[in-house]
Short mmCIF file of C-alpha atoms in Angstrom, two decimals:
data_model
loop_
_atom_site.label_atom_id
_atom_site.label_comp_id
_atom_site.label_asym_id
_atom_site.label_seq_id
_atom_site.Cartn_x
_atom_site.Cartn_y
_atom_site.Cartn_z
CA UNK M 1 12.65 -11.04 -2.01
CA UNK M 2 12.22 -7.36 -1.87
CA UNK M 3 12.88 -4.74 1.45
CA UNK M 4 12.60 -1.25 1.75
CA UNK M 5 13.81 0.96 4.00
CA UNK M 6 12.52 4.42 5.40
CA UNK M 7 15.43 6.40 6.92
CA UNK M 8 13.12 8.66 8.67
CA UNK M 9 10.16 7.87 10.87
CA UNK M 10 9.23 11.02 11.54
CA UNK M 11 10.12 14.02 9.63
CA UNK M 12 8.88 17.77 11.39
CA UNK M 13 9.16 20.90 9.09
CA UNK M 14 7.50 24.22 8.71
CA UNK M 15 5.14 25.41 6.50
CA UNK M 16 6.97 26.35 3.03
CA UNK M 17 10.57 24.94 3.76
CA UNK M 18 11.78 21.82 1.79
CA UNK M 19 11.61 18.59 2.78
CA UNK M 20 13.04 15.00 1.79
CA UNK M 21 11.58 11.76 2.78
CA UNK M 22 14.36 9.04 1.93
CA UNK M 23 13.88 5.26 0.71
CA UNK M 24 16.04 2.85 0.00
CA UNK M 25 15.20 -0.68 -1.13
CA UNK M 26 16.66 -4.06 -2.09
CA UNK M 27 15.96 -6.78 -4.39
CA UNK M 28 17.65 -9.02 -6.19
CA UNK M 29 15.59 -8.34 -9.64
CA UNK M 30 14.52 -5.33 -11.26
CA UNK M 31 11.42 -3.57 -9.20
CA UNK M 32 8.78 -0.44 -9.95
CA UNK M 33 8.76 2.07 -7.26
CA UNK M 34 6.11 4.00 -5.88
CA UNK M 35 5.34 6.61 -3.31
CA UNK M 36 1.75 6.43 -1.33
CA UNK M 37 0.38 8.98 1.03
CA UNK M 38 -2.16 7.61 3.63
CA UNK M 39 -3.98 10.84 5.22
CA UNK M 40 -5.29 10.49 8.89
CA UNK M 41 -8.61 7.10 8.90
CA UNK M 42 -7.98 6.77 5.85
CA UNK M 43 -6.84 4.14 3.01
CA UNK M 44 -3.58 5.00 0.78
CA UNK M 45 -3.57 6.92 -2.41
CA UNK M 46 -0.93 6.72 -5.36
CA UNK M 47 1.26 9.75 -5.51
CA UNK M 48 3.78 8.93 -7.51
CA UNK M 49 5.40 5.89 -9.71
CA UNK M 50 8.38 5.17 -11.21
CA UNK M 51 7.57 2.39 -14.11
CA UNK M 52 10.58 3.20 -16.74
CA UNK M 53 12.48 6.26 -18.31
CA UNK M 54 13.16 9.85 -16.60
CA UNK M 55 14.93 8.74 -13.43
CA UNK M 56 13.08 12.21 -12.04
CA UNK M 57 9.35 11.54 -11.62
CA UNK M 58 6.88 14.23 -10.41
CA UNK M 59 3.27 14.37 -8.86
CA UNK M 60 0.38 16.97 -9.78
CA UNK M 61 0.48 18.20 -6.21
CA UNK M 62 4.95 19.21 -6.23
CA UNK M 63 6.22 15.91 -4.88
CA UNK M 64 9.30 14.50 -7.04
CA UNK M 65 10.96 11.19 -6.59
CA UNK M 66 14.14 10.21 -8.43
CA UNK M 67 15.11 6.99 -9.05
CA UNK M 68 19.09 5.82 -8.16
CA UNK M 69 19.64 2.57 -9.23
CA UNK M 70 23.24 2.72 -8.16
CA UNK M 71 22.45 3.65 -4.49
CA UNK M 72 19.22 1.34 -4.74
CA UNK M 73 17.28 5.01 -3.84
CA UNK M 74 14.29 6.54 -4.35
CA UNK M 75 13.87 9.80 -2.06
CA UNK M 76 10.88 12.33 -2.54
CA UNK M 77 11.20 15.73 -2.16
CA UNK M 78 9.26 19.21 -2.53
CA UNK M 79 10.52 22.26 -2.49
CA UNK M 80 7.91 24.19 -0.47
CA UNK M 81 5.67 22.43 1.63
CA UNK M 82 2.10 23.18 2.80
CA UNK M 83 0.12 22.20 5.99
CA UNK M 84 -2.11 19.89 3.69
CA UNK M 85 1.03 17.49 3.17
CA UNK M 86 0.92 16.67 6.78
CA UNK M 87 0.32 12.69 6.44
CA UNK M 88 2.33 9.30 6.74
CA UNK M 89 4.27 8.86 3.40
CA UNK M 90 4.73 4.82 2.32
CA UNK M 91 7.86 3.78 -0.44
CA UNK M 92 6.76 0.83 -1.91
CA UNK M 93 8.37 -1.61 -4.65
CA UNK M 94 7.46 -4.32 -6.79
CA UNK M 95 8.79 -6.79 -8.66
CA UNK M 96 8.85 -6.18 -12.57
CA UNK M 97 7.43 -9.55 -13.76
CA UNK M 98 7.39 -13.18 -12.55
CA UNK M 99 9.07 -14.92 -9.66
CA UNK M 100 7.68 -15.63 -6.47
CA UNK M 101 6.90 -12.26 -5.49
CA UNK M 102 5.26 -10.96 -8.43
CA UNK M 103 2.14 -8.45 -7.62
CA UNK M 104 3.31 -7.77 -4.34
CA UNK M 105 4.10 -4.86 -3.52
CA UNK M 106 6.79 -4.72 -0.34
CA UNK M 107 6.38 -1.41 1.83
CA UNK M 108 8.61 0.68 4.19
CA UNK M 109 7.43 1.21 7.91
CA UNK M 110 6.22 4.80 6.81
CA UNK M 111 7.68 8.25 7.49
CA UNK M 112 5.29 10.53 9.35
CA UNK M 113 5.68 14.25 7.63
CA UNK M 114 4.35 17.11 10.07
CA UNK M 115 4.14 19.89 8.64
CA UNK M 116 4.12 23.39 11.30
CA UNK M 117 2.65 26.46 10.46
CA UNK R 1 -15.71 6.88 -11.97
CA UNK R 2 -16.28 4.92 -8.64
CA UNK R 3 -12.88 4.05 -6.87
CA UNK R 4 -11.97 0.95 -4.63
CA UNK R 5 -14.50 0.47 -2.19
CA UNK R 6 -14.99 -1.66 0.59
CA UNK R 7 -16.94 -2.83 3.51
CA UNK R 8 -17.59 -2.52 6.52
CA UNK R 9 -15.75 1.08 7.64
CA UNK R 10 -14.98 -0.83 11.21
CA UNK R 11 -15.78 -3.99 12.63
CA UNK R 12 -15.39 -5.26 16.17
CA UNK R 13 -15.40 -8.68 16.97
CA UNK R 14 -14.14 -11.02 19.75
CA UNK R 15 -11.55 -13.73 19.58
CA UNK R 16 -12.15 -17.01 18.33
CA UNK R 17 -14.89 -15.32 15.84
CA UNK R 18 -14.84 -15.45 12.32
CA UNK R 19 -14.99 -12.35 10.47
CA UNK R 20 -15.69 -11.66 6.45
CA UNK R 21 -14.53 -8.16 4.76
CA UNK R 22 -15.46 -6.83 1.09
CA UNK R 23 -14.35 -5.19 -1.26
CA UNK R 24 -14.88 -3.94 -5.02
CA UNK R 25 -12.45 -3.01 -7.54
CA UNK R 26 -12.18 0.31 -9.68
CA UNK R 27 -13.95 -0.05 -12.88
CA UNK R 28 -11.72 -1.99 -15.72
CA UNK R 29 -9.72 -3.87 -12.81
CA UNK R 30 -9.37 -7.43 -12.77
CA UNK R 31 -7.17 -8.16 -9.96
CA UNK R 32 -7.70 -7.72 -6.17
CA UNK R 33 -4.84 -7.84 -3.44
CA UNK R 34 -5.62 -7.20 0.09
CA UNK R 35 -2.98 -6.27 2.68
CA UNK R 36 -3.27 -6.30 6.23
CA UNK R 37 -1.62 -2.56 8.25
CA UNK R 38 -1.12 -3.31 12.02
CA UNK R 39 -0.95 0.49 13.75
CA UNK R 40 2.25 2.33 13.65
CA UNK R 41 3.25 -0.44 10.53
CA UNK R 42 3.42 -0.54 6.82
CA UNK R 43 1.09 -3.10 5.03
CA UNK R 44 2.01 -6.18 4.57
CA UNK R 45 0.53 -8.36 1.62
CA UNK R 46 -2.34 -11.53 2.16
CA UNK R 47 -2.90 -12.54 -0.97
CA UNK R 48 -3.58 -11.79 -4.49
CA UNK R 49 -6.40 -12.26 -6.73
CA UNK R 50 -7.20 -12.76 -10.46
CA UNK R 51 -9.52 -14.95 -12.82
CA UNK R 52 -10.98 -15.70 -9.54
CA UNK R 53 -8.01 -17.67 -8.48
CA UNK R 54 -5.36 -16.93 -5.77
CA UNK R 55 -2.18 -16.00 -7.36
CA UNK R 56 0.33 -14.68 -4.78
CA UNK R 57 0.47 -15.09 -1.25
CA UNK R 58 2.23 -13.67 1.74
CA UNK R 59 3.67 -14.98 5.04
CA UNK R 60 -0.01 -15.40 6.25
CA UNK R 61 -1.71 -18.64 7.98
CA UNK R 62 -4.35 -20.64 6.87
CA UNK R 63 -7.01 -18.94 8.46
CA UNK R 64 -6.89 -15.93 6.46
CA UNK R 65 -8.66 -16.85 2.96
CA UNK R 66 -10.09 -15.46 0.17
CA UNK R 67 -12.35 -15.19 -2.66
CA UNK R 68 -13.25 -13.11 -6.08
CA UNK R 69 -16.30 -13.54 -7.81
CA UNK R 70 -16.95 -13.20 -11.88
CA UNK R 71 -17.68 -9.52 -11.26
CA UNK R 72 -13.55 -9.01 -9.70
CA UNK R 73 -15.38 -8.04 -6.51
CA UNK R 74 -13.62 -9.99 -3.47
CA UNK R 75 -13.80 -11.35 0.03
CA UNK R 76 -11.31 -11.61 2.43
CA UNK R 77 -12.20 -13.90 5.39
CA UNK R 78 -10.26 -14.70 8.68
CA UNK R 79 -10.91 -17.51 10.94
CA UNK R 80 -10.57 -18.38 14.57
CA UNK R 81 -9.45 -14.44 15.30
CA UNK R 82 -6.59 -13.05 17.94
CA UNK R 83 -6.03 -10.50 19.30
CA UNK R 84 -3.09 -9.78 16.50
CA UNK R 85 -5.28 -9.74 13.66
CA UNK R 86 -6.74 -5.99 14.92
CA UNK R 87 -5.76 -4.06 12.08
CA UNK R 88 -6.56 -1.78 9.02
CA UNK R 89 -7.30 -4.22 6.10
CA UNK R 90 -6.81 -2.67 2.73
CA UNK R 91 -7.65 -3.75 -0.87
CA UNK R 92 -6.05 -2.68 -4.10
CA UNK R 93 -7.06 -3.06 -7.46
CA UNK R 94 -5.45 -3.47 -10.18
CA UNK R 95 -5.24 -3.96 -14.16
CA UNK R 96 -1.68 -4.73 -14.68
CA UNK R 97 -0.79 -6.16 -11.03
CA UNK R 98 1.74 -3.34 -10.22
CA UNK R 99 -0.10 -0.11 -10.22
CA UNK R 100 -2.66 -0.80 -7.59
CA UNK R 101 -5.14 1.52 -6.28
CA UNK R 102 -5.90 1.33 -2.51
CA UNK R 103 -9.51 1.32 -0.48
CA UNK R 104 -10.21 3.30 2.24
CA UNK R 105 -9.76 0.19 4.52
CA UNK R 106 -11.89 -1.67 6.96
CA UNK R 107 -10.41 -1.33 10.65
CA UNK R 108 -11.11 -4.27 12.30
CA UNK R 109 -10.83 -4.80 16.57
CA UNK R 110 -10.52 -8.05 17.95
CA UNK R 111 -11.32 -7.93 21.85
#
C-alpha cells in the first residue's frame, strides 16, 4: 500500500517570494509521482509528473518538483510566485505496475497555497 | 480536443435515494477511474475501469458501482445514500492507467 504525506496544510506567502510545498510518501514498491492543482469549484489538473530520469522535473507555468528517493520526497517549489497560484496543491503517487494497487493513485490531504499581494 | 467531462455540475438528493453520475473520457483514453473528495480531503479512489470491466477497487461498499460502455464513457452509481456520501466525485481518464486526467467533478449533497 501507498501513503503520502503533506507537511503543510496551509502555506501563506506574498506575491513574488518563493515557496515550497513538501510531500513525502511511502510504499513498499517503486511509485510515479505527481503534483495536481485543484483551483476554487473546480476538478484537478496535472501539473507536473515524475515517470523516470531527471530527478528535477518542471511545469510550463515555474513549478519544479524533485524527486528523493532516499528521503522518499517529492517537494515543489517556485521561485517567484504570482496571485494566480493561489489554489489547493495535491501530491499524488502510484504504483509502477501490478499488485493490488495498480492504477490507483493515493493522494495527500492537500496543502492550501495563498498567495498575498 | 475535448477534455474529461462529466455530468451533472451538482446534484442534490435525499438519503436513502439512489443517485447515477457520468462521465466521458479524453479522446484516445480507454480507462476511467472515479474518486470520491469529501470537503477539506484529498480524493480517495472507487474504482477503476477498462475493457468495460472493473479492474481496481478501493475501500468502498457495495453500494457504490459502476459501469463503462464500448465508447470508454462511464457511470458511477451509489445506492441507498447517507449523509457521508456528500462529496465532489471526480473522474480521470486515462491511456496508460497512471497519467490520469481529472473532470471538473460533480458535487453531490445528500440531505
Amino acid at each position: 500500500a501507498q501513503s503520502v504525506t503533506q507537511l503543510d496544510s496551509q502555506v501563506p506567502v506574498f506575491e513574488e517570494a518563493p515557496v515550497e510545498l513538501r510531500c513525502n510518501y511511502s510504499s513498499s514498491v517503486s511509485v510515479y509521482l505527481f503534483w495536481y492543482v485543484q483551483y476554487p469549484n473546480q476538478g484537478l489538473q496535472l501539473l507536473l509528473k515524475y515517470l523516470s530520469g531527471s530527478t528535477l522535473v518542471e511545469s510550463i507555468n515555474g513549478f519544479e518538483a524533485e524527486f528523493n528517493k532516499s528521503q522518499t520526497s517529492f517537494h515543489l517549489r517556485k521561485p517567484s510566485v504570482h496571485i494566480s497560484d493561489t489554489a489547493e496543491y495535491f501530491c499524488a503517487v502510484i504504483p509502477r505496475a501490478g499488485g493490488t494497487s495498480y492504477g490507483k493513485l493515493t493522494f495527500g490531504q492537500g496543502t492550501i497555497l495563498t498567495v498575498h499581494p | 480536443d475535448a477534455g474529461v467531462t462529466q455530468s451533472p455540475t451538482h446534484l442534490i438528493k435525499t438519503r436513502g435515494q439512489q443517485v447515477t453520475l457520468r462521465c466521458s473520457p479524453k479522446s484516445g483514453h480507454d480507462t476511467v477511474s472515479w474518486y470520491q473528495q469529501a470537503l477539506g480531503q484529498g480524493p480517495q479512489f472507487i474504482f477503476q475501469y477498462y475493457e468495460e470491466e472493473e479492474r481496481q477497487r478501493g475501500n468502498f461498499p457495495d453500494r457504490f458501482s459502476g459501469h463503462q460502455f464500448p465508447n470508454y464513457s462511464s457511470e458511477l452509481n451509489v445506492n441507498a445514500l447517507l449523509l457521508g456520501d456528500s462529496a465532489l466525485y471526480l473522474c480521470a481518464s486515462s491511456r496508460n492507467s497512471y497519467e490520469q486526467y481529472f473532470g471538473p467533478g460533480t458535487r453531490l449533497t445528500v440531505t
